Tab-separated table of C-alpha atoms in Angstrom:
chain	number	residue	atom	x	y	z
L	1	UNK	CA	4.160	0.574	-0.791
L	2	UNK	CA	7.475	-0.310	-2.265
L	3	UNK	CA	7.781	-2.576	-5.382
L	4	UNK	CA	8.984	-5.671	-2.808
L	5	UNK	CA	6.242	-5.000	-0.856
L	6	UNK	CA	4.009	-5.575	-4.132
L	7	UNK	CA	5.635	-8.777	-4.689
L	8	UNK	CA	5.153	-9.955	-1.226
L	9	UNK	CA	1.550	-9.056	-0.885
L	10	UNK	CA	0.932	-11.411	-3.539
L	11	UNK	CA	2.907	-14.363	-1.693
L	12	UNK	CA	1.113	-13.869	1.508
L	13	UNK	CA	-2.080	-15.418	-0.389
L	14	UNK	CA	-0.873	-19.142	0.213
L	15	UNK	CA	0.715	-18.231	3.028
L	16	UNK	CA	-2.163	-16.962	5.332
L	17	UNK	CA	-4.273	-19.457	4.408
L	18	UNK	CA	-2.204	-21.587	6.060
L	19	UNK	CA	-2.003	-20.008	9.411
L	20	UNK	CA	-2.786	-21.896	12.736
L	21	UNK	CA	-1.989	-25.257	10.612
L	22	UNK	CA	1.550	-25.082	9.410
L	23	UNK	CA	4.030	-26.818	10.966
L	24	UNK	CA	6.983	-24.539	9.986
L	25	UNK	CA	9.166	-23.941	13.205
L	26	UNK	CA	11.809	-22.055	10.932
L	27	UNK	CA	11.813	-18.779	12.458
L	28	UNK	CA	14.328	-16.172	11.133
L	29	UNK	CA	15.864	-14.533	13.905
L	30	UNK	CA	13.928	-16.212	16.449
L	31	UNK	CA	14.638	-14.672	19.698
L	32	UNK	CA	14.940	-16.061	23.021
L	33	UNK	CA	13.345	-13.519	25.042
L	34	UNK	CA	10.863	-14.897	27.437
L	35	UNK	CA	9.809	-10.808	27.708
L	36	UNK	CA	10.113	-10.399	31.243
L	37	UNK	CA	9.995	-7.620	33.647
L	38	UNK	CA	13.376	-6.890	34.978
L	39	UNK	CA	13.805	-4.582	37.437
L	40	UNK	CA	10.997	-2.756	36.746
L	41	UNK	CA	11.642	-2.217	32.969
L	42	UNK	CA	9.664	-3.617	30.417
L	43	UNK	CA	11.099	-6.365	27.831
L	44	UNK	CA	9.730	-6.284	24.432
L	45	UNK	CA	10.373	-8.304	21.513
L	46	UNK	CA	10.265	-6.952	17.904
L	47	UNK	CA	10.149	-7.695	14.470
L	48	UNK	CA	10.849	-5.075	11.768
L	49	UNK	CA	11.323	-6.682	7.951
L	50	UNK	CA	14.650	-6.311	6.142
L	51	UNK	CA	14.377	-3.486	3.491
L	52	UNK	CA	16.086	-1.131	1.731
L	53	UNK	CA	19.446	0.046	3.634
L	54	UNK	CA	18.468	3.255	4.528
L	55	UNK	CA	15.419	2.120	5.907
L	56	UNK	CA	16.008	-0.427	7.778
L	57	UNK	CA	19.067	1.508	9.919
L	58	UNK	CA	16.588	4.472	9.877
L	59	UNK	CA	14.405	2.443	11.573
L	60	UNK	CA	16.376	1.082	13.803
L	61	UNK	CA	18.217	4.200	15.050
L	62	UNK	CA	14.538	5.175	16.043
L	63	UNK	CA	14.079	2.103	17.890
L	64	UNK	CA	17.743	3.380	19.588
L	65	UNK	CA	16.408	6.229	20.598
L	66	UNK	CA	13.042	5.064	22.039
L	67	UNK	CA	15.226	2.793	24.468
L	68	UNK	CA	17.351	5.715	25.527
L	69	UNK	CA	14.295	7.820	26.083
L	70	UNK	CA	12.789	4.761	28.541
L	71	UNK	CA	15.191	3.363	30.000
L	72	UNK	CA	13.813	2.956	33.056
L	73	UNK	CA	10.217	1.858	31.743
L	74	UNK	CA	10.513	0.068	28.680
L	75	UNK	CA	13.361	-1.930	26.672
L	76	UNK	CA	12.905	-3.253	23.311
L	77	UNK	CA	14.983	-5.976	21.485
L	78	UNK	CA	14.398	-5.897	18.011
L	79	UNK	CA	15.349	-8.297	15.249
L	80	UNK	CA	15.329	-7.650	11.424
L	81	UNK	CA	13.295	-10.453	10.225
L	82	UNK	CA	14.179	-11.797	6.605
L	83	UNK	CA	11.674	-10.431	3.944
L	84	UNK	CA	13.234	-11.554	0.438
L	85	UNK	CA	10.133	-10.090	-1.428
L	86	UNK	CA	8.455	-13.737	-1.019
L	87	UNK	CA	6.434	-14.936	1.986
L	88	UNK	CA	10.039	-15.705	4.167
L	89	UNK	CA	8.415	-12.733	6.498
L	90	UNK	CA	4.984	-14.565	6.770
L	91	UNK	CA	6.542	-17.844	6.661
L	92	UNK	CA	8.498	-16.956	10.088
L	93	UNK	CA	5.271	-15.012	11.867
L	94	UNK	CA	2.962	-18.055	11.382
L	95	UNK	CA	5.983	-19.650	12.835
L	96	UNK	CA	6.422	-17.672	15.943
L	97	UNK	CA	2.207	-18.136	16.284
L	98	UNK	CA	2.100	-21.751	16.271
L	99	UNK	CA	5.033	-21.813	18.872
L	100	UNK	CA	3.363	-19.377	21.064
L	101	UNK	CA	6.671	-16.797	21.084
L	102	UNK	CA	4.934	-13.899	18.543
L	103	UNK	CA	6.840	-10.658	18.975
L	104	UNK	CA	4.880	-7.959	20.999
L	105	UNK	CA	5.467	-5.427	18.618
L	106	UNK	CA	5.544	-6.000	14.118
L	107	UNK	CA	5.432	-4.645	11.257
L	108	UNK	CA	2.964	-5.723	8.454
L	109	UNK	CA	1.723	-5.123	5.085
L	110	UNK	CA	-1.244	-2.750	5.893
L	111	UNK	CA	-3.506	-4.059	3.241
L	112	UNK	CA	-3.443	-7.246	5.215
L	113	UNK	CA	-4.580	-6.159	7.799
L	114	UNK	CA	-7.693	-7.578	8.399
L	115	UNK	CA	-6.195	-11.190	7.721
L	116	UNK	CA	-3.413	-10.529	10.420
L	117	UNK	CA	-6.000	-9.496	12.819
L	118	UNK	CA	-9.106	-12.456	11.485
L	119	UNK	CA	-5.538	-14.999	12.317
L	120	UNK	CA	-5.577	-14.014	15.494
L	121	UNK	CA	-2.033	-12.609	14.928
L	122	UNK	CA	-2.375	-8.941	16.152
L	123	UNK	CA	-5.046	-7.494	19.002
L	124	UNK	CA	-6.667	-4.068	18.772
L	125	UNK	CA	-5.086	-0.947	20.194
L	126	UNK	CA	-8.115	1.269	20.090
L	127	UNK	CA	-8.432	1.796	23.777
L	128	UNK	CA	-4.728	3.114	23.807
L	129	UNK	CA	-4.748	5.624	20.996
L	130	UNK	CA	-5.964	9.411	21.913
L	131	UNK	CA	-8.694	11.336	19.886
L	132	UNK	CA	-5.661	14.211	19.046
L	133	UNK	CA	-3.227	11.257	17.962
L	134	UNK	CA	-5.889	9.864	15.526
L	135	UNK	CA	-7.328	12.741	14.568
L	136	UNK	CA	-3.655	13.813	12.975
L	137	UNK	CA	-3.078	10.651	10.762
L	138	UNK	CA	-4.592	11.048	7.571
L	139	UNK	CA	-7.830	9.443	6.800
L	140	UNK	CA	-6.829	6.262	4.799
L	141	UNK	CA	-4.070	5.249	7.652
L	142	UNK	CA	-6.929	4.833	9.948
L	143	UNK	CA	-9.149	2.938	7.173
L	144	UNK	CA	-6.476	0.454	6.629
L	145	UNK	CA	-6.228	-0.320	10.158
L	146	UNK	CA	-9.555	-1.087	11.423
L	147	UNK	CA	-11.216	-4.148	11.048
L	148	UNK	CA	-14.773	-4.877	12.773
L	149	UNK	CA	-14.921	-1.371	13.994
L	150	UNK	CA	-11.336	-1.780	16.192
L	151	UNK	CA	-8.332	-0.094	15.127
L	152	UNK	CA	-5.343	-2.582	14.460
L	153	UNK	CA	-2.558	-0.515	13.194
L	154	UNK	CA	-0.858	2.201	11.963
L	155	UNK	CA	1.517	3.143	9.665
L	156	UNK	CA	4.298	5.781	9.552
L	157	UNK	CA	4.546	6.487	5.736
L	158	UNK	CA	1.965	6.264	2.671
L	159	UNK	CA	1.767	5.812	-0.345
L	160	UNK	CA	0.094	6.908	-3.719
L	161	UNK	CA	-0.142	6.670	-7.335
L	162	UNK	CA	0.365	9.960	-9.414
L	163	UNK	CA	0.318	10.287	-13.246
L	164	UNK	CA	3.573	11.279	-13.953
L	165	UNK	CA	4.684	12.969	-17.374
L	166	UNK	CA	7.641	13.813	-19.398
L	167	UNK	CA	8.455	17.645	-19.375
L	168	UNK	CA	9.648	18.087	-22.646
L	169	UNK	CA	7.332	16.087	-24.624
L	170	UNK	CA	4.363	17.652	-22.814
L	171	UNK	CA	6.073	21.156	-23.880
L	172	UNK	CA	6.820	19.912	-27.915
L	173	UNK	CA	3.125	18.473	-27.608
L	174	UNK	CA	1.619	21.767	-26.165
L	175	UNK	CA	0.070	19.529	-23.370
L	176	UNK	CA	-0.775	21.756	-19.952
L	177	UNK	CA	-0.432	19.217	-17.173
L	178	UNK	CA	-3.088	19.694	-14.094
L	179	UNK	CA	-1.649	20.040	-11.153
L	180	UNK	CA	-4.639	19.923	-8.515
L	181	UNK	CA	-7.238	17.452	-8.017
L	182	UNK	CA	-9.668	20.058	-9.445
L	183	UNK	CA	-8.380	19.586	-12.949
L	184	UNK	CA	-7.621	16.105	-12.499
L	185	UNK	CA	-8.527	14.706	-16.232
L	186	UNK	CA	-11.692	12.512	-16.757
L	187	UNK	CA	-11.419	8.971	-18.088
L	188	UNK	CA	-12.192	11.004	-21.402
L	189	UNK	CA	-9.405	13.583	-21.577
L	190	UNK	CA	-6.862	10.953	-19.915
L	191	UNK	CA	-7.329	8.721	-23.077
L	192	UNK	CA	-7.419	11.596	-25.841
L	193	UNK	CA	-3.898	12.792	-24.592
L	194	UNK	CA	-2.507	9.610	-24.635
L	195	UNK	CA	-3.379	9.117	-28.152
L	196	UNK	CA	-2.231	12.508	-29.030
L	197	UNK	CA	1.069	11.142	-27.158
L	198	UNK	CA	1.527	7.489	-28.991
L	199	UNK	CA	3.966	7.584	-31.817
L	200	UNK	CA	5.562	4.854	-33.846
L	201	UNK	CA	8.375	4.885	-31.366
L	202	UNK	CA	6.910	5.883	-28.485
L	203	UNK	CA	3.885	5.176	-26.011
L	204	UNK	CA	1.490	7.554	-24.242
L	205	UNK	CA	1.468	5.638	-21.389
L	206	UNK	CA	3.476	2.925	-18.914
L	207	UNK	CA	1.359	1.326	-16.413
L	208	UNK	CA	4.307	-0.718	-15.509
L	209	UNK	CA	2.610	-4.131	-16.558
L	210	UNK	CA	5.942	-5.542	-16.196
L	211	UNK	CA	5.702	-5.975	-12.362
L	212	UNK	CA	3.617	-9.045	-13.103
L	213	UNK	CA	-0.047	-9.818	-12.000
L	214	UNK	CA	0.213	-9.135	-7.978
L	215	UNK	CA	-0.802	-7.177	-5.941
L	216	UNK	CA	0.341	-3.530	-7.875
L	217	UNK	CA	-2.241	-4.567	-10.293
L	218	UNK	CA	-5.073	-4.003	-7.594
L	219	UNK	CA	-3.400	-1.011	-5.765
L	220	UNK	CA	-2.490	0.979	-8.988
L	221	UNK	CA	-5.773	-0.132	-10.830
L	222	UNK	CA	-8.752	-0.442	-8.308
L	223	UNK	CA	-8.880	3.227	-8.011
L	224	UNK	CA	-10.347	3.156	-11.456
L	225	UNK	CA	-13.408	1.383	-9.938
L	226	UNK	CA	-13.401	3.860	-7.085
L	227	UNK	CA	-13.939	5.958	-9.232
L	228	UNK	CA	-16.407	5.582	-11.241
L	229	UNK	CA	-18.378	4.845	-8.233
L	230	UNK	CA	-17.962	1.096	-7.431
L	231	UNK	CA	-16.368	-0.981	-5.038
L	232	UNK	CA	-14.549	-4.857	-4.836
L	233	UNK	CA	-16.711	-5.664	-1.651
L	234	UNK	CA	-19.984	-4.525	-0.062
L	235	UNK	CA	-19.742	-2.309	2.670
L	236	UNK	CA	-20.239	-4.636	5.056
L	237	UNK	CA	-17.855	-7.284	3.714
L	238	UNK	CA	-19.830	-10.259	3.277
L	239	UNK	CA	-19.867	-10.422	-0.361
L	240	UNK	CA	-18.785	-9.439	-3.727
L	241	UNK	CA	-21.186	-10.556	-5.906
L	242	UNK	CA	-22.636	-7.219	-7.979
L	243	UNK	CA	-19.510	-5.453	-6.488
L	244	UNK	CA	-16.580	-6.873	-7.896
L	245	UNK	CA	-18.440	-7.945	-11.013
L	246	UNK	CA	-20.837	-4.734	-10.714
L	247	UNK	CA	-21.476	-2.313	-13.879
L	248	UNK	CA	-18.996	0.044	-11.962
L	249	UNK	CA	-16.353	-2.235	-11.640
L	250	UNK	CA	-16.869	-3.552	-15.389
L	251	UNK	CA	-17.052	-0.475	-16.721
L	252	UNK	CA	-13.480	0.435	-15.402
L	253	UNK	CA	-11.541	-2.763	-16.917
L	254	UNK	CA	-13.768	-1.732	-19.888
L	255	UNK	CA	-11.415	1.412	-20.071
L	256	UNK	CA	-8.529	-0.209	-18.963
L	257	UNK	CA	-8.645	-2.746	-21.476
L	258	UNK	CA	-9.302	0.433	-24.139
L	259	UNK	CA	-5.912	1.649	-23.407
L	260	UNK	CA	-4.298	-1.457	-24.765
L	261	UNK	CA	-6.725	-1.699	-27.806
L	262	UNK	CA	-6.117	1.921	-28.947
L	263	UNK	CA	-2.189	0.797	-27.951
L	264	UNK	CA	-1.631	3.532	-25.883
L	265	UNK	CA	0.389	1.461	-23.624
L	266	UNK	CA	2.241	-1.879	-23.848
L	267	UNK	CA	1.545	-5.315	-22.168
L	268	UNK	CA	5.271	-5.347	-22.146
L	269	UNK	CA	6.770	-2.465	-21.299
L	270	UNK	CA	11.350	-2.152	-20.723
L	271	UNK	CA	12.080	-1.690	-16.977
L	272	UNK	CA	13.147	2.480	-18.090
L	273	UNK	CA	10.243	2.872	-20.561
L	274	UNK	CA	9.118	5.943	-18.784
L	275	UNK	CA	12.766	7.160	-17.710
L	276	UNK	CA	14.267	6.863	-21.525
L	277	UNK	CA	11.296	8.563	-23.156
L	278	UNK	CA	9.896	5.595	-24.898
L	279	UNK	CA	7.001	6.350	-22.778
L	280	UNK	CA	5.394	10.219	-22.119
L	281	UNK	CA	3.574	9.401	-19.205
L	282	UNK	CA	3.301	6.710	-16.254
L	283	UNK	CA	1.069	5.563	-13.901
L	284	UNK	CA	3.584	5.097	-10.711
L	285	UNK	CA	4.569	5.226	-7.334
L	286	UNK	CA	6.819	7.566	-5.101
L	287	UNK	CA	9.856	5.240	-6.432
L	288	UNK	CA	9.287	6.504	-9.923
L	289	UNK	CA	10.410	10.024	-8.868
L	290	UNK	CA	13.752	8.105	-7.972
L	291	UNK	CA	14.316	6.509	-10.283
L	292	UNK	CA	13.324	9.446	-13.031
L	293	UNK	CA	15.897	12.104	-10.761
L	294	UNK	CA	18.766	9.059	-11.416
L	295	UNK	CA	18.090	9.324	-15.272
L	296	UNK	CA	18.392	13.441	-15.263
L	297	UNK	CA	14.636	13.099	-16.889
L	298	UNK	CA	12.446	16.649	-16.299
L	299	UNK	CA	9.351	15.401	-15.145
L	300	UNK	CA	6.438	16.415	-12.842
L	301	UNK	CA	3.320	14.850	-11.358
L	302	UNK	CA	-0.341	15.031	-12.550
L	303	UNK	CA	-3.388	13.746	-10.220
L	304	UNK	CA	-4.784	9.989	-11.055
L	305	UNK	CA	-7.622	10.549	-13.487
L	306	UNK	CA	-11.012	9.680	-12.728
L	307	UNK	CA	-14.785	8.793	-13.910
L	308	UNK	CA	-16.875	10.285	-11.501
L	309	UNK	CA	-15.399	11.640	-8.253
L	310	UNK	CA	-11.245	11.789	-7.670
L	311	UNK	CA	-9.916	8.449	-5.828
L	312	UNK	CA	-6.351	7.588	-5.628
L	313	UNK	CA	-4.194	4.456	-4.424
L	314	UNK	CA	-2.856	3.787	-0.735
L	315	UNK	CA	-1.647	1.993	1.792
L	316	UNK	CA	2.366	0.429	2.866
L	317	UNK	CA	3.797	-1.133	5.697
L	318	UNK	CA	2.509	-0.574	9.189
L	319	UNK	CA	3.061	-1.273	12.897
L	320	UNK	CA	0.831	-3.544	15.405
L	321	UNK	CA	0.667	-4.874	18.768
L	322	UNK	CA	0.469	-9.379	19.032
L	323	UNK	CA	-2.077	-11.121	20.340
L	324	UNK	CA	0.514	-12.742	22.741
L	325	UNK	CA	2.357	-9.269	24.350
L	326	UNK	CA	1.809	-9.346	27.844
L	327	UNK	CA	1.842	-5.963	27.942
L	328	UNK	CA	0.176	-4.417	25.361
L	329	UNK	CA	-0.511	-1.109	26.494
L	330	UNK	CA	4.003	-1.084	26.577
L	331	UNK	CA	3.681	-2.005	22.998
L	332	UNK	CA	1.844	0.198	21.886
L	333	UNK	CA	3.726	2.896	22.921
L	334	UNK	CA	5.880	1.349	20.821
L	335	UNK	CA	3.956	1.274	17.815
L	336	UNK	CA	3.261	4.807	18.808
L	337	UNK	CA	7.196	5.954	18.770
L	338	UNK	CA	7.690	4.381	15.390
L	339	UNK	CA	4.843	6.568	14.121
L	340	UNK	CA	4.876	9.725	15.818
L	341	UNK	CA	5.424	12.728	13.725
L	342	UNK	CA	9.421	13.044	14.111
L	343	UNK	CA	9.125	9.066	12.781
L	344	UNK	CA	7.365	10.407	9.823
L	345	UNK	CA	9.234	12.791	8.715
L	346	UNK	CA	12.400	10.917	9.225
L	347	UNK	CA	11.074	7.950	6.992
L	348	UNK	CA	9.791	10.082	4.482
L	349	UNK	CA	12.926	11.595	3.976
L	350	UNK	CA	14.700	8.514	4.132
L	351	UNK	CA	12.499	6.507	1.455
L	352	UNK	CA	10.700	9.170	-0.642
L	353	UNK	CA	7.514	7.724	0.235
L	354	UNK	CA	4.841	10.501	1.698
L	355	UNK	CA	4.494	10.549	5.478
L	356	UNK	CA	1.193	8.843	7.523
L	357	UNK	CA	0.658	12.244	9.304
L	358	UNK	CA	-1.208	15.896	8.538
L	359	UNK	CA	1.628	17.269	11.304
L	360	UNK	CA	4.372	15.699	9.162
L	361	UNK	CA	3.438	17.446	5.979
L	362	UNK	CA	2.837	21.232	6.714
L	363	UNK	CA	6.906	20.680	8.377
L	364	UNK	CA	8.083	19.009	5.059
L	365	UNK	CA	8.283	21.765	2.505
L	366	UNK	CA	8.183	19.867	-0.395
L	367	UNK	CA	5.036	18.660	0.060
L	368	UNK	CA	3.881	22.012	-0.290
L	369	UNK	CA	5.050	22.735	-3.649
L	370	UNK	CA	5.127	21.115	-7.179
L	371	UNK	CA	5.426	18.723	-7.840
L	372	UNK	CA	5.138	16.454	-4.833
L	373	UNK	CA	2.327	19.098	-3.839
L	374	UNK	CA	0.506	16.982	-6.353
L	375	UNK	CA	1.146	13.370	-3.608
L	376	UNK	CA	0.451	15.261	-0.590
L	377	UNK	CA	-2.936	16.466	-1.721
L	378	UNK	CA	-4.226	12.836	-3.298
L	379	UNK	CA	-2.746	11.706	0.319
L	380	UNK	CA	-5.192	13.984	2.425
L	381	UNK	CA	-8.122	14.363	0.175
L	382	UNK	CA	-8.457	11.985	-2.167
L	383	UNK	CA	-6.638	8.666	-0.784
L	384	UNK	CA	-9.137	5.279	-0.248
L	385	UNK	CA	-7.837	2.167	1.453
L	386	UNK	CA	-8.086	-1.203	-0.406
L	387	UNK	CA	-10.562	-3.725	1.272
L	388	UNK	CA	-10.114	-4.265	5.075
L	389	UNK	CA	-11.199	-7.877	4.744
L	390	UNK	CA	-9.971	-11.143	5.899
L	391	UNK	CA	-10.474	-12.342	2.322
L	392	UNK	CA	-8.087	-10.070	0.812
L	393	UNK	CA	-5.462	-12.179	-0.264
L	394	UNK	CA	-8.152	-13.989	-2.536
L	395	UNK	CA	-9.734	-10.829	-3.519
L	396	UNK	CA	-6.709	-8.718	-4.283
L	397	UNK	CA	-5.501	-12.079	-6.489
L	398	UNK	CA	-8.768	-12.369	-8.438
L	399	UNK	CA	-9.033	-8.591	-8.871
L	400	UNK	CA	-5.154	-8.583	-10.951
L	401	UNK	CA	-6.211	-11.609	-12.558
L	402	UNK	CA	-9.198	-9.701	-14.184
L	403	UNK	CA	-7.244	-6.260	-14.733
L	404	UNK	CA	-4.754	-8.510	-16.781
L	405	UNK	CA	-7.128	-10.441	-18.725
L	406	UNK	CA	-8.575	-6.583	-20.129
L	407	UNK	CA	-5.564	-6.016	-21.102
L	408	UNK	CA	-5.415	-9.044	-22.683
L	409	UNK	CA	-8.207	-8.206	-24.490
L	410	UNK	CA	-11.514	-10.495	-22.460
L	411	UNK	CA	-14.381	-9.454	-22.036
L	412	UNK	CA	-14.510	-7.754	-18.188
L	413	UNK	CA	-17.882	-8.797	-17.627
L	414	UNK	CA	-17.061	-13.110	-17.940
L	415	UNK	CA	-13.730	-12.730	-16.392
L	416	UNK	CA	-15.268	-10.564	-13.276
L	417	UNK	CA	-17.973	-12.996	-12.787
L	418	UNK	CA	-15.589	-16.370	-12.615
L	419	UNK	CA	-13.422	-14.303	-10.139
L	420	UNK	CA	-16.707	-13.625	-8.164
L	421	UNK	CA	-17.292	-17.473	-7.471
L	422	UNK	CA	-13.558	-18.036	-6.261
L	423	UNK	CA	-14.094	-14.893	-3.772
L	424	UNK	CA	-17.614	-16.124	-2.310
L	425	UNK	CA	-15.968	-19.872	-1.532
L	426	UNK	CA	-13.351	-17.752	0.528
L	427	UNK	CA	-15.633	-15.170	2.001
L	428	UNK	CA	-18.248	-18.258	3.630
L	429	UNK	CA	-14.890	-19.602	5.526
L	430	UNK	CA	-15.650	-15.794	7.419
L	431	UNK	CA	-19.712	-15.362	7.184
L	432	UNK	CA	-20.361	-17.287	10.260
């Protein structure tokens, strides 16, 4: 998960509401194949969103090479779609779905899965994917993209949330930093070292408040609930009534709104709080290793802390097949390509973020030492997919909005129970 990607997950609430009802016919990039079978090869239409640079021509060099190894099976056309961190992406999908003309092959926000698939948007590839193939992408690539029991898609990178600290105050401080999910620090020994880090000029923590209430409020923070043995939804995703508003889940915005009361960390934090040093630790992504390398700052990586058991964030953008591809067995070997373990790698390199595959990291050596040792192992063993639920949009909102009135200071318990009545309204539109 980028930091666009967190701004457009929160902009795909209104927008997938809306799907099968708007009357938008403003497709970006709309292409005009009719995805026919020409001499025996394959058309296929597909969407990738614009990103970064690198990413987008890394991706599309794959797609390159996928046409030159089928030539004479499959041939895909593929169009950048416009993604300008808003809900232009979504906008032009619900587009495409009302005009019939989806692309067979796209790539989406894994978190949303479930509303993709509940929209009638993608179909399920389970029947196409081998035991071997699946059995090699980690465990919460798989949980993001099943819904009902059918897998829906797959990703080729991850992502996760590591505690990252500042070298040299750690050192000045006499602070040992864990480095395995063994000595992962409790709730407990989390807060007293951010106290012991909090001076008159500088903050324990960052928890990067400053990316607004969206949806990096529910992937950095849930894992707090997670961990302390709760959940946003029941299992069976029909409600969230004693879940989201359960002692677990108030419990953890009880803590979270601690670190703001003992002022460990600031509602307002600079964009370089961390990288400057006005901050000794920070609750990121993989893009704050960038960004830290581009300031010269000696850091390293700690595992998320944790109540009761060791749970840490996941899920980016992913691949799936459209309800309308005519030949969806073609597109998934598609999908497939764009994920495979060469895919992996290549992205990983390419972005930072930690590949989708076990393959992918025993051949990347630094995921096998410090400190991105620390990623790779919260990755494999300790990674848990937000809610696969057609509701997410609404849940993922009312989640942030209670994480951010905690650290406002209200009381978790109120705030988690108002949020509980929005998420029931949207959860009967489903309990049919």
């Amino acid at each position: 998960m980028s930091k666009a990607r967190l701004i457009f997950g929160m902009m795909l609430i209104i927008s997938l509401m809306a799907v099968g009802c708007s009357q938008n016919q403003d497709v970006v990039n709309e292409s005009d194949s009719n995805k026919e079978e020409v001499a025996g090869v394959i058309e296929l239409d597909m969407w990738i969103h614009q990103s970064g640079e690198d990413e987008t021509n890394y991706n599309l060099e794959r797609i390159a090479a996928f046409n030159e190894a089928h030539d004479s099976e499959i041939h895909i056309n593929v169009e950048v779609v416009m993604d300008d961190g808003g809900s232009s992406y979504n906008d032009s999908l619900n587009a495409a779905l009302v005009a019939g003309n989806l692309p067979d092959v796209l790539a989406l926000d894994g978190p949303f899965v479930a509303s993709y698939a509940e929209a009638n948007i993608i179909a399920p590839v389970t029947e196409f994917i081998s035991d071997e193939d699946r059995a090699d992408f980690v465990d919460s690539i798989i949980e993001q993209g099943t819904f009902n029991g059918e897998l829906y898609s797959l990703g080729a990178m991850e992502s996760s949330v590591v505690l990252y600290y500042n070298k040299e105050i750690f050192e000045a401080e006499g602070i040992e930093a864990p480095t395995t999910i063994e000595e992962a620090w409790t709730w407990d020994e989390f807060m007293a070292v951010a106290k012991q880090l909090t001076t008159d000029d500088r903050y324990g923590l960052n928890l990067f408040m400053d990316y607004g209430v969206g949806e990096w409020y529910t992937y950095m923070g849930a894992p707090f609930v997670w961990s302390n043995g709760g959940s946003l939804i029941s299992e069976d995703g029909t409600t969230v009534d004693g879940y989201l508003n359960g002692p677990e889940s108030v419990e953890a915005l009880e803590f979270v709104k601690s670190l703001f009361e003992e002022g460990v960390v600031s509602l307002t934090p600079s964009e370089t709080q961390f990288e400057s040093g006005k901050a000794a630790m920070a609750l990121g992504g993989p893009w704050i290793a960038l960004s830290a390398e581009n300031a010269g700052l000696d850091y390293g990586m700690m595992p998320y802390p944790y109540s009761e058991v060791p749970k840490s964030p996941s899920g980016s953008m992913a691949y799936a097949v459209s309800s309308q591809a005519d030949h969806p067995e073609a597109a998934y070997k598609v999908m497939q390509w764009m994920t495979n373990e060469e895919s992996t790698i290549g992205l990983s390199r390419v972005t930072g973020m930690p590949p989708a595959r076990k393959s992918a990291f025993e051949n990347m050596e630094s995921y096998n030492e410090l400190p991105k040792k620390v990623m790779r192992d919260q990755v494999v063993n300790t990674a848990h997919a937000r809610p696969t639920t057609p509701a997410y949009p609404v849940l993922t909102d009312a989640f942030a909005q209670a994480l951010h009135a905690a650290a406002l200071g209200e009381d978790p318990q109120e705030v988690l129970d108002q949020q509980v009545q929005r998420v029931e309204r949207e959860l009967r539109r489903f309990n049919k």
